[in-house]
Coordinates of C-alpha atoms in Angstrom, one line a residue:
M44 CA -17.8 1.1 -17.2
S45 CA -17.3 3.7 -19.9
S46 CA -16.5 6.7 -17.6
E47 CA -16.3 7.2 -13.8
L48 CA -15.2 10.3 -11.9
L49 CA -12.2 9.9 -9.6
A50 CA -13.2 10.1 -6.0
P51 CA -11.5 13.0 -4.1
L52 CA -9.0 10.7 -2.4
D53 CA -8.1 9.0 -5.7
L54 CA -7.6 12.4 -7.2
A55 CA -5.4 13.4 -4.3
F56 CA -3.1 10.4 -4.9
W57 CA -3.0 11.2 -8.6
H58 CA -1.8 14.8 -8.0
L59 CA 0.5 14.0 -5.0
E60 CA 2.9 12.1 -7.4
S61 CA 6.2 13.6 -8.5
A62 CA 9.2 12.2 -10.4
D63 CA 11.0 11.4 -7.1
H64 CA 7.8 10.2 -5.3
P65 CA 5.8 7.9 -7.5
M66 CA 2.4 7.0 -5.9
H67 CA 2.1 3.4 -6.9
L68 CA 1.6 0.3 -4.8
G69 CA 3.5 -2.9 -5.5
A70 CA 3.7 -6.6 -4.8
L71 CA 6.6 -9.0 -5.3
A72 CA 5.1 -12.5 -5.6
H73 CA 7.3 -15.6 -5.6
F74 CA 6.1 -18.8 -7.3
G75 CA 7.5 -22.3 -7.2
P76 CA 8.3 -24.2 -10.4
A77 CA 5.3 -24.9 -12.7
P78 CA 4.4 -28.5 -13.3
A79 CA 4.9 -28.1 -17.1
E80 CA 6.5 -25.5 -19.4
P81 CA 3.6 -23.0 -19.8
D82 CA 3.8 -19.6 -21.4
V83 CA 3.6 -17.7 -18.2
L84 CA 4.1 -14.4 -19.8
G85 CA 1.2 -15.0 -22.3
L86 CA -1.0 -16.2 -19.5
L87 CA -0.3 -13.1 -17.4
A88 CA -1.1 -10.9 -20.3
C89 CA -4.3 -12.7 -21.2
R90 CA -5.6 -12.6 -17.7
A91 CA -4.6 -9.0 -17.0
A92 CA -6.3 -7.9 -20.2
A93 CA -9.5 -9.6 -19.1
I94 CA -9.7 -7.5 -15.9
P95 CA -11.9 -4.4 -16.9
R96 CA -10.3 -2.1 -14.3
L97 CA -6.9 -2.6 -15.9
R98 CA -8.1 -1.1 -19.2
M99 CA -9.0 2.2 -17.6
R100 CA -6.9 5.4 -17.9
V101 CA -7.2 8.8 -16.3
R102 CA -8.4 11.8 -18.3
D103 CA -9.3 15.3 -17.4
V104 CA -12.9 16.5 -17.5
W105 CA -14.6 19.9 -17.8
L106 CA -16.9 19.3 -14.8
P107 CA -16.4 19.3 -11.9
V108 CA -13.6 21.9 -12.4
G109 CA -10.3 20.3 -11.7
G110 CA -11.7 16.8 -11.8
A111 CA -10.7 13.7 -13.7
A112 CA -12.4 10.5 -14.7
W113 CA -11.6 6.9 -15.4
A114 CA -12.2 6.1 -19.1
V115 CA -11.6 3.0 -21.2
D116 CA -8.3 3.2 -23.1
K117 CA -9.4 2.7 -26.7
D118 CA -5.8 2.0 -27.7
F119 CA -5.2 -0.5 -24.9
D120 CA -2.4 -2.9 -25.6
V121 CA -1.6 -5.3 -22.8
R122 CA 2.0 -5.8 -24.2
R123 CA 2.8 -2.3 -23.1
H124 CA 2.1 -3.3 -19.5
V125 CA 3.3 -6.9 -19.2
R126 CA 7.0 -7.7 -19.7
E127 CA 9.5 -10.4 -19.0
I128 CA 13.0 -9.9 -17.5
A129 CA 15.5 -12.7 -17.3
L130 CA 17.8 -12.5 -14.3
P131 CA 21.1 -14.2 -13.4
G132 CA 20.2 -17.5 -11.6
A133 CA 23.1 -17.6 -9.2
D134 CA 21.3 -15.5 -6.6
F135 CA 17.8 -15.1 -7.9
G136 CA 16.3 -13.9 -4.6
A137 CA 18.7 -11.0 -4.2
E138 CA 18.5 -10.1 -7.8
T139 CA 14.7 -9.9 -7.7
A140 CA 14.8 -7.5 -4.7
R141 CA 17.5 -5.4 -6.4
L142 CA 15.5 -5.1 -9.6
A143 CA 12.2 -4.5 -7.7
G144 CA 13.8 -1.4 -6.1
E145 CA 14.8 -0.1 -9.5
L146 CA 11.4 -0.7 -11.0
M147 CA 9.5 0.8 -8.0
E148 CA 11.4 4.1 -8.4
R149 CA 10.1 4.6 -11.9
P150 CA 6.7 6.4 -12.2
L151 CA 4.0 4.8 -14.2
E152 CA 3.5 6.4 -17.6
R153 CA 0.5 8.8 -17.6
G154 CA -1.9 8.6 -20.5
R155 CA -2.1 4.9 -20.2
P156 CA -3.8 2.6 -17.7
P157 CA -1.5 3.1 -14.6
W158 CA -0.2 -0.4 -13.9
E159 CA 2.6 -2.7 -14.9
M160 CA 3.5 -6.4 -14.4
Y161 CA 7.0 -7.9 -14.7
L162 CA 7.7 -11.6 -15.0
L163 CA 11.1 -12.3 -13.5
T164 CA 12.7 -15.5 -14.6
G165 CA 16.1 -17.2 -14.4
A166 CA 16.0 -19.2 -11.2
P167 CA 17.8 -22.6 -11.6
D168 CA 14.9 -24.6 -10.1
G169 CA 12.4 -23.1 -12.5
S170 CA 10.7 -20.9 -9.9
F171 CA 9.8 -17.3 -10.9
A172 CA 8.6 -14.1 -9.5
V173 CA 6.0 -11.5 -10.6
L174 CA 6.3 -7.8 -9.7
V175 CA 3.1 -5.8 -9.9
K176 CA 2.8 -2.0 -9.9
L177 CA -0.6 -0.4 -9.5
H178 CA -1.2 3.4 -9.0
H179 CA -2.7 4.3 -5.7
A180 CA -5.3 6.4 -7.5
L181 CA -6.6 3.1 -9.0
A182 CA -7.0 1.3 -5.7
D183 CA -6.1 1.0 -2.0
G184 CA -4.3 -2.1 -0.7
M185 CA -7.5 -4.2 -0.3
R186 CA -8.9 -3.2 -3.7
A187 CA -5.5 -3.8 -5.3
V188 CA -5.6 -7.4 -4.0
A189 CA -9.1 -7.8 -5.4
I190 CA -8.1 -6.5 -8.8
G191 CA -4.8 -8.3 -9.1
A192 CA -6.3 -11.6 -7.9
G193 CA -7.6 -12.1 -11.4
I194 CA -4.2 -13.4 -12.5
F195 CA -4.3 -16.4 -10.2
D196 CA -5.5 -19.8 -11.5
E197 CA -8.2 -20.2 -8.9
I198 CA -9.8 -16.8 -9.5
A199 CA -9.5 -17.1 -13.3
A200 CA -11.2 -20.5 -13.1
V201 CA -14.2 -19.0 -11.3
R202 CA -14.5 -16.3 -13.9
R203 CA -14.4 -18.9 -16.8
A204 CA -17.0 -20.9 -15.0
G205 CA -19.3 -17.9 -14.9
G206 CA -19.2 -17.4 -11.2
R207 CA -20.7 -14.5 -9.3
R208 CA -19.9 -11.3 -11.1
V209 CA -19.5 -8.0 -9.3
R210 CA -21.9 -5.4 -10.8
P211 CA -20.2 -2.6 -12.5
V212 CA -20.2 0.8 -10.8
P213 CA -22.5 3.2 -12.7
P214 CA -20.7 6.4 -13.8
R215 CA -21.2 9.3 -11.4
S216 CA -23.3 12.0 -12.9
W217 CA -21.4 15.1 -13.7
L218 CA -24.5 17.2 -13.7
P219 CA -26.9 16.0 -10.9
G220 CA -30.6 16.6 -11.6
P221 CA -32.8 19.0 -9.6
G222 CA -34.2 16.2 -7.4
R223 CA -30.7 15.5 -6.0
L224 CA -29.6 19.0 -5.3
V225 CA -31.3 19.3 -1.9
G226 CA -29.8 16.0 -0.7
A227 CA -26.5 16.9 -2.1
A228 CA -26.4 20.2 -0.3
R229 CA -27.3 18.6 3.0
D230 CA -24.6 16.0 2.5
R231 CA -22.1 18.7 1.6
I232 CA -22.9 20.6 4.9
E233 CA -22.3 17.3 6.8
D234 CA -19.1 16.7 4.9
L235 CA -17.8 20.2 5.7
G236 CA -18.6 19.7 9.4
R237 CA -16.7 16.4 9.4
A238 CA -13.8 18.0 7.5
V239 CA -13.6 20.8 10.2
E240 CA -13.4 18.1 12.9
V241 CA -10.8 16.0 11.2
G242 CA -8.8 19.1 10.2
A243 CA -8.6 20.2 13.8
S244 CA -7.4 16.7 14.8
V245 CA -4.8 16.7 12.2
L246 CA -3.5 20.2 13.1
R247 CA -3.3 19.2 16.8
A248 CA -1.2 16.2 15.8
S249 CA 1.2 18.1 13.6
R250 CA 4.7 18.6 14.7
L251 CA 6.5 21.8 13.8
D252 CA 9.8 20.4 15.1
V253 CA 10.7 16.9 13.7
R254 CA 14.4 16.9 14.5
G255 CA 14.1 14.1 17.0
T256 CA 13.4 11.6 14.2
D257 CA 16.2 12.5 11.7
A258 CA 17.2 8.8 11.4
L259 CA 14.2 8.3 9.2
A260 CA 14.4 11.5 7.3
A261 CA 14.4 11.1 3.5
H262 CA 17.1 12.6 1.3
S263 CA 14.6 12.7 -1.6
S264 CA 17.2 10.9 -3.8
G265 CA 14.5 9.4 -6.0
T266 CA 16.1 6.0 -5.6
R267 CA 14.4 3.0 -4.1
R268 CA 15.6 -0.1 -2.3
V269 CA 13.4 -3.1 -1.6
A270 CA 14.0 -5.8 1.0
T271 CA 11.8 -8.6 2.2
A272 CA 11.3 -10.6 5.4
T273 CA 9.1 -13.6 6.4
L274 CA 7.7 -14.1 9.9
D275 CA 6.1 -17.2 11.3
M276 CA 2.4 -16.7 12.0
D277 CA 2.3 -19.4 14.7
R278 CA 4.9 -17.5 16.7
I279 CA 3.0 -14.3 16.3
H280 CA -0.1 -15.9 17.6
R281 CA 1.8 -17.5 20.5
V282 CA 3.0 -14.0 21.5
R283 CA -0.5 -12.7 21.2
R284 CA -2.0 -15.4 23.4
T285 CA 0.6 -14.7 26.1
S286 CA 0.4 -10.9 26.0
G287 CA -3.1 -10.2 24.8
G288 CA -4.1 -7.8 22.1
T289 CA -4.2 -8.6 18.4
A290 CA -1.8 -10.1 15.9
N291 CA -1.4 -6.6 14.3
D292 CA -0.4 -5.2 17.7
V293 CA 2.4 -7.8 17.8
L294 CA 3.5 -6.9 14.3
L295 CA 3.6 -3.2 15.1
S296 CA 5.7 -4.0 18.2
V297 CA 8.0 -6.1 16.0
V298 CA 8.5 -3.1 13.7
A299 CA 9.3 -0.8 16.7
G300 CA 11.8 -3.3 18.1
A301 CA 13.4 -3.8 14.7
L302 CA 13.9 -0.1 14.3
R303 CA 15.7 -0.1 17.7
H304 CA 18.0 -3.0 16.7
W305 CA 18.7 -1.4 13.3
L306 CA 19.6 1.9 14.8
G307 CA 21.9 0.3 17.3
G308 CA 23.5 -1.9 14.7
R309 CA 24.5 1.1 12.5
G310 CA 25.7 3.0 15.5
D311 CA 23.1 5.7 15.4
P312 CA 21.7 7.2 18.7
L313 CA 18.1 6.6 19.5
P314 CA 15.9 9.5 18.3
G315 CA 15.1 12.1 20.9
T316 CA 11.4 11.6 20.1
D317 CA 10.0 8.2 19.3
P318 CA 9.0 8.0 15.6
R319 CA 5.4 7.9 14.7
A320 CA 3.8 5.4 12.3
L321 CA 0.8 6.0 10.0
V322 CA -1.3 2.8 10.2
P323 CA -3.9 2.8 7.4
V324 CA -7.4 1.6 8.2
S325 CA -9.8 0.4 5.5
R326 CA -13.2 2.1 5.5
R327 CA -14.4 -0.3 2.9
R328 CA -17.5 -2.3 3.5
P329 CA -17.5 -6.1 2.6
G330 CA -18.8 -6.7 -0.9
S331 CA -18.2 -3.1 -2.1
P332 CA -17.8 -2.9 -5.9
A333 CA -14.4 -3.0 -7.6
G334 CA -14.8 0.5 -9.0
S335 CA -15.2 2.2 -5.7
G336 CA -11.6 3.5 -5.5
N337 CA -9.8 4.3 -2.3
S338 CA -11.6 4.1 1.0
L339 CA -9.1 4.8 3.8
S340 CA -8.5 6.4 7.1
A341 CA -5.5 5.8 9.4
Y342 CA -4.3 5.7 13.0
L343 CA -1.2 7.5 14.2
L344 CA 0.9 5.4 16.5
T345 CA 4.0 6.4 18.4
L346 CA 6.4 3.5 18.1
P347 CA 8.2 2.9 21.5
V348 CA 11.7 2.6 20.0
S349 CA 13.3 4.1 23.1
E350 CA 11.8 1.4 25.3
P351 CA 14.5 -1.3 26.0
D352 CA 12.2 -4.1 27.2
P353 CA 10.4 -6.0 24.3
A354 CA 7.4 -6.9 26.5
A355 CA 7.0 -3.2 27.6
R356 CA 7.2 -2.2 23.9
L357 CA 4.3 -4.5 23.0
A358 CA 2.3 -3.3 26.0
A359 CA 2.8 0.3 24.9
V360 CA 1.7 -0.5 21.4
R361 CA -1.4 -2.3 22.7
R362 CA -2.4 0.7 24.9
A363 CA -1.9 3.2 22.0
M364 CA -3.9 1.1 19.5
D365 CA -6.7 0.6 22.0
R366 CA -7.0 4.4 22.4
N367 CA -7.0 4.7 18.6
K368 CA -9.8 2.2 18.2
A369 CA -11.8 3.9 20.9
D370 CA -11.5 7.2 19.1
G371 CA -12.4 5.6 15.8
P372 CA -10.8 6.0 12.4
L373 CA -13.0 8.9 11.3
R374 CA -12.1 11.2 14.2
G375 CA -8.5 10.4 15.1
A376 CA -5.5 12.5 14.2
G377 CA -4.5 10.0 11.5
A378 CA -7.7 10.6 9.5
L379 CA -5.9 12.7 6.9
A380 CA -7.4 10.6 4.1
V381 CA -10.9 11.4 5.4
L382 CA -10.1 15.1 5.2
A383 CA -8.8 14.7 1.7
D384 CA -12.0 13.0 0.8
Q385 CA -14.0 16.1 1.7
L386 CA -12.1 18.6 -0.5
P387 CA -13.2 19.6 -4.0
P388 CA -11.3 18.5 -7.1
L389 CA -9.7 21.9 -7.7
A390 CA -8.2 21.9 -4.3
H391 CA -6.4 18.6 -5.0
R392 CA -5.2 19.7 -8.4
F393 CA -3.5 22.8 -7.1
G394 CA -3.0 22.0 -3.4
A395 CA -1.6 18.5 -3.6
P396 CA 1.9 19.6 -4.8
L397 CA 2.0 22.2 -2.0
A398 CA 0.7 19.8 0.7
S399 CA 2.9 16.8 -0.4
G400 CA 5.6 17.7 2.2
A401 CA 3.1 17.9 5.1
A402 CA 3.3 14.1 5.7
R403 CA 6.7 14.7 7.5
M404 CA 4.9 16.8 10.1
L405 CA 2.5 13.9 11.0
F406 CA 4.4 10.7 10.7
D407 CA 7.8 9.2 10.1
V408 CA 7.1 5.7 8.7
L409 CA 4.1 4.0 7.1
V410 CA 3.2 0.6 8.4
T411 CA 0.3 -1.2 6.7
N412 CA -1.2 -4.7 6.8
V413 CA -2.7 -5.9 3.5
P414 CA -4.9 -9.1 3.8
L415 CA -4.7 -11.8 1.2
P416 CA -7.1 -14.6 0.4
R417 CA -6.7 -17.5 2.8
S418 CA -7.0 -20.2 0.1
A419 CA -3.9 -21.5 -1.7
L420 CA -3.1 -19.6 -4.9
S421 CA -1.1 -20.5 -8.0
L422 CA -0.2 -19.2 -11.4
A423 CA 0.2 -21.6 -14.4
G424 CA 0.1 -24.4 -11.8
A425 CA 3.0 -22.9 -9.9
P426 CA 2.2 -22.5 -6.2
L427 CA 2.4 -19.0 -4.7
R428 CA 5.2 -19.2 -2.1
A429 CA 5.2 -15.7 -0.9
L430 CA 3.7 -12.3 -1.7
H431 CA 5.5 -9.2 -0.3
P432 CA 3.4 -6.0 -0.6
M433 CA 5.1 -2.7 -1.1
A434 CA 3.8 0.8 -0.3
P435 CA 4.8 4.1 -1.8
L436 CA 6.9 6.8 0.0
A437 CA 5.4 10.2 0.6
R438 CA 7.7 13.3 0.3
G439 CA 9.8 13.5 3.4
Q440 CA 9.5 9.8 4.1
S441 CA 12.3 7.3 3.8
L442 CA 10.6 4.0 4.9
A443 CA 7.4 2.1 4.3
V444 CA 6.6 -1.3 5.8
A445 CA 3.8 -3.4 4.3
M446 CA 2.8 -6.9 5.6
S447 CA 0.6 -9.6 4.2
P448 CA -0.3 -12.9 6.0
Y449 CA -0.5 -15.9 3.7
G450 CA 0.2 -19.6 4.1
G451 CA 1.0 -19.5 7.8
Q452 CA 3.5 -16.7 7.4
V453 CA 3.6 -13.0 7.3
H454 CA 5.4 -11.7 4.3
V455 CA 6.9 -8.2 4.8
G456 CA 7.9 -5.8 2.0
L457 CA 10.2 -2.9 2.9
V458 CA 10.5 0.1 0.6
A459 CA 13.1 2.8 1.4
D460 CA 14.8 5.8 -0.1
G461 CA 18.1 4.3 -1.4
K462 CA 20.2 7.1 0.0
A463 CA 18.6 7.4 3.4
V464 CA 18.5 3.7 4.1
P465 CA 21.3 1.9 2.2
D466 CA 21.3 -0.9 4.7
L467 CA 17.7 -2.0 4.3
D468 CA 18.6 -5.7 4.5
A469 CA 19.8 -5.2 8.0
L470 CA 16.4 -3.7 9.0
A471 CA 14.7 -6.7 7.3
D472 CA 16.9 -9.1 9.4
A473 CA 16.1 -7.1 12.5
L474 CA 12.3 -7.9 12.1
A475 CA 13.0 -11.7 12.6
A476 CA 15.3 -11.0 15.5
E477 CA 12.7 -8.9 17.3
L478 CA 10.0 -11.6 16.9
D479 CA 12.5 -14.1 18.3
L480 CA 13.0 -11.8 21.3
L481 CA 9.3 -11.4 21.9
D482 CA 8.7 -15.1 21.6
Q483 CA 11.5 -15.9 24.1
T484 CA 10.3 -13.3 26.5
G485 CA 6.8 -14.7 26.5
R486 CA 8.0 -18.2 27.2
S487 CA 10.4 -17.3 30.0

């Protein structure tokens, strides 16, 4: 894997970034005490350095014009990426969330492989946390999990044992031969047709007036707050069995109800127009190689915040998601990522900064579900207790909600603009309160 062109969507994420809106994903993993006294920092560094994708940096290329490529960093030093921070042990959980917010607001340094890991220590019982930052250009949520899984004992053991290896992705040719030109031209015509269809859907879904959702408007302060919540998976499935639909429908309804509780608790009026959520959908095929970059589409979902009845909120979410699935992720109004995937590199290089504020015209909050391996995981023998994913904020957005099921629970990571949402912990508490309400409603 000496060199590989960034796919159009990867390039879009690379150029969408600004100082106040870094485009990296994150995860805050909490581990129990290790059975011995291992060098966790050294183990993290060793395992991260062994992941080929984490040795790649972005560099400009001559062709295609405006493009960029992944290339091995010849000066790679894992110690620049893996660090330890000792925290006061009195309130370790709150301190990790506070520090995670500070670290998530800092853009990754360009010119190096775009990722960082922080080992957070200091808990009285010997437990610890690991914060991972990974640029969205490097991977989407599912691929980030696949890349980052190499730090866990179980995955590292398989690699040491010489388990099945994923074949490297061959570099994309910068100058295709004559035999490929006809096929490339035909594919390009099909791509342009699809881009026109998706572009029309996106334009129809755009809102010129977004004053009804000012409660979620970002102040672009550049600061970040992080909060976490944990929801019981058994209760989620109990609600699902009673009401129908999917577990993800229940989670989306929980987010809608939590926003309603949160707005009421801070004394804000309900928005004149219900907020819209962007719900990413993976287009990745099972077994696709690690070097394939981002492969995303999305659904747009109106969150029924104005509906006072929790059962009716869930029913509204179910109906809307059923319509989205019937339309499909490639043709719906949320398929903005598909449109980005059809544009040439030069359009992303110059157009991304201009288009970065367009997200506000489409959606108000990002809500994403990132699946984790079902098997139990550990690091240095310390069991993984929770892993809270974190999504980036686009310009004009003040809140992103990411969820991951693991160990019979759903771990939620909330990232917000620090000025727009100073009371993020209250919103995190409201998630559990809404699940309680849904569960009680289903059993009554």
